[in-house]
């Protein structure tokens, strides 16, 4: 099930994944249109981890 309220979109899936997951649509807006530029969430994760710990 996909829930959309304005620009906010949440997908609910049962039995699709083994565990709970949080996902992001890279480079797309809430209508699946390509963005001109964006920061990939994986790059943000690397930067945060490097500042918090030596993971």
Coordinates of N, CA, C and O in Angstrom, one line a residue:
X1 N 0.8 -1.2 0.0 CA 0.0 0.0 0.0 C 0.9 1.2 0.0 O 1.9 1.3 0.7
X2 N 0.6 2.2 -0.8 CA 1.3 3.4 -0.9 C 0.4 4.5 -0.4 O -0.7 4.7 -0.9
X3 N 0.8 5.3 0.6 CA 0.1 6.4 1.2 C 0.7 7.7 0.8 O 2.0 7.8 1.0
X4 N 0.0 8.6 0.3 CA 0.5 9.9 -0.1 C -0.3 11.0 0.5 O -1.6 11.0 0.4
X5 N 0.3 12.0 1.1 CA -0.3 13.2 1.7 C 0.5 14.4 1.3 O 1.6 14.6 1.8
X6 N 0.1 15.1 0.3 CA 0.9 16.2 -0.2 C 2.1 15.7 -0.8 O 2.1 14.8 -1.7
X7 N 3.3 16.2 -0.4 CA 4.6 15.8 -0.9 C 5.1 14.5 -0.1 O 6.2 14.0 -0.5
X8 N 4.4 14.0 0.9 CA 4.9 12.9 1.7 C 4.3 11.6 1.2 O 3.1 11.5 1.0
X9 N 5.2 10.6 1.0 CA 4.8 9.3 0.5 C 5.4 8.2 1.4 O 6.6 8.2 1.7
X10 N 4.5 7.3 1.8 CA 5.0 6.2 2.7 C 4.5 4.9 2.0 O 3.3 4.8 1.6
X11 N 5.4 3.9 1.8 CA 5.0 2.6 1.3 C 4.9 1.6 2.5 O 5.8 1.5 3.2
X12 N 3.8 0.8 2.5 CA 3.7 -0.2 3.6 C 3.6 -1.6 2.9 O 2.8 -1.8 2.0
X13 N 4.5 -2.4 3.3 CA 4.7 -3.7 2.6 C 4.7 -4.8 3.7 O 5.4 -4.8 4.7
X14 N 3.8 -5.8 3.5 CA 3.8 -7.0 4.4 C 4.2 -8.2 3.7 O 3.7 -8.6 2.6
X15 N 5.2 -8.9 4.3 CA 5.7 -10.2 3.7 C 6.6 -10.0 2.5 O 7.0 -11.0 1.9
X16 N 7.0 -8.8 2.2 CA 7.9 -8.6 1.1 C 9.4 -8.7 1.5 O 10.2 -9.2 0.8
X17 N 9.7 -8.1 2.7 CA 11.1 -8.1 3.2 C 11.1 -9.0 4.5 O 10.1 -9.1 5.2
X18 N 12.3 -9.5 4.7 CA 12.5 -10.4 5.9 C 12.4 -9.5 7.2 O 11.8 -10.0 8.2
X19 N 12.9 -8.3 7.2 CA 12.9 -7.4 8.4 C 12.4 -6.1 7.9 O 12.2 -5.8 6.8
X20 N 12.2 -5.2 8.9 CA 11.7 -3.9 8.6 C 12.8 -3.1 7.9 O 14.0 -3.3 8.1
X21 N 12.4 -2.3 6.9 CA 13.4 -1.5 6.1 C 12.9 -0.1 6.0 O 11.7 0.2 5.9
X22 N 13.9 0.8 5.8 CA 13.6 2.2 5.5 C 14.3 2.5 4.2 O 15.5 2.2 4.1
X23 N 13.5 2.9 3.2 CA 14.1 3.1 1.9 C 13.9 4.6 1.4 O 13.0 5.3 1.9
X24 N 14.7 5.0 0.4 CA 14.6 6.3 -0.2 C 14.6 6.1 -1.7 O 15.4 5.3 -2.2
X25 N 13.8 6.9 -2.4 CA 13.9 7.0 -3.8 C 14.9 8.0 -4.2 O 14.7 9.2 -4.1
X26 N 16.1 7.5 -4.6 CA 17.2 8.4 -4.9 C 16.9 9.2 -6.2 O 16.6 8.7 -7.2
X27 N 17.0 10.6 -6.0 CA 17.0 11.4 -7.2 C 15.6 11.6 -7.8 O 15.4 12.0 -8.9
X28 N 14.5 11.3 -7.0 CA 13.2 11.5 -7.4 C 12.4 12.3 -6.4 O 12.6 12.2 -5.2
X29 N 11.4 13.1 -7.0 CA 10.5 13.8 -6.1 C 9.3 12.8 -5.7 O 9.3 11.7 -6.1
X30 N 8.3 13.3 -5.0 CA 7.2 12.5 -4.6 C 6.3 12.0 -5.7 O 5.5 11.1 -5.5
X31 N 6.5 12.5 -6.9 CA 5.8 12.0 -8.1 C 6.7 11.2 -9.0 O 6.3 11.0 -10.2
X32 N 7.8 10.8 -8.6 CA 8.8 10.0 -9.3 C 9.4 10.7 -10.5 O 9.9 10.1 -11.4
X33 N 9.4 12.1 -10.4 CA 10.1 12.9 -11.4 C 11.6 13.0 -11.0 O 11.9 13.2 -9.8
X34 N 12.5 13.0 -12.0 CA 13.9 13.1 -11.7 C 14.2 14.5 -11.2 O 13.7 15.5 -11.7
X35 N 15.1 14.6 -10.1 CA 15.5 15.8 -9.6 C 16.8 16.3 -10.3 O 17.5 15.5 -10.8
X36 N 17.0 17.6 -10.4 CA 18.2 18.1 -11.0 C 19.4 17.8 -10.2 O 20.5 17.6 -10.8
X37 N 19.3 17.8 -8.9 CA 20.5 17.4 -8.1 C 20.0 17.0 -6.7 O 18.9 17.4 -6.3
X38 N 20.7 16.2 -6.0 CA 20.3 15.7 -4.7 C 21.6 15.1 -4.1 O 22.6 14.8 -4.7
X39 N 21.5 14.9 -2.7 CA 22.6 14.3 -2.0 C 22.1 12.9 -1.6 O 21.0 12.7 -1.0
X40 N 22.8 11.9 -2.1 CA 22.4 10.5 -1.8 C 22.5 10.2 -0.3 O 23.5 10.6 0.3
X41 N 21.5 9.5 0.2 CA 21.4 9.3 1.6 C 22.6 8.4 2.1 O 23.1 8.5 3.2
X42 N 23.2 7.6 1.2 CA 24.3 6.8 1.6 C 25.6 7.7 1.8 O 26.4 7.4 2.7
X43 N 25.7 8.8 1.1 CA 26.8 9.7 1.3 C 26.6 10.4 2.7 O 27.5 10.6 3.4
X44 N 25.4 10.8 3.0 CA 25.1 11.4 4.3 C 25.4 10.4 5.4 O 26.0 10.8 6.4
X45 N 25.1 9.1 5.2 CA 25.4 8.1 6.2 C 26.9 8.0 6.4 O 27.4 7.9 7.6
X46 N 27.7 8.0 5.4 CA 29.2 7.9 5.5 C 29.7 9.1 6.3 O 30.6 8.9 7.1
X47 N 29.2 10.3 5.9 CA 29.7 11.5 6.6 C 29.3 11.5 8.1 O 30.2 11.8 8.9
X48 N 28.1 11.1 8.4 CA 27.7 11.0 9.8 C 28.5 10.0 10.6 O 29.0 10.2 11.7
X49 N 28.7 8.8 10.0 CA 29.5 7.7 10.7 C 30.9 8.2 10.9 O 31.5 7.9 12.0
X50 N 31.5 8.9 10.0 CA 32.9 9.3 10.1 C 33.0 10.4 11.2 O 34.1 10.5 11.9
X51 N 32.0 11.1 11.5 CA 32.1 12.1 12.6 C 31.7 11.5 14.0 O 32.2 12.0 15.0
X52 N 31.0 10.4 14.0 CA 30.5 9.9 15.3 C 31.5 8.8 15.8 O 31.8 8.7 16.9
X53 N 31.9 7.9 14.9 CA 32.7 6.8 15.3 C 33.6 6.3 14.2 O 33.5 6.8 13.0
X54 N 34.4 5.4 14.4 CA 35.3 4.8 13.4 C 34.7 3.5 13.0 O 35.3 2.4 13.1
X55 N 33.5 3.5 12.4 CA 32.7 2.3 12.1 C 33.1 1.8 10.7 O 33.4 2.6 9.8

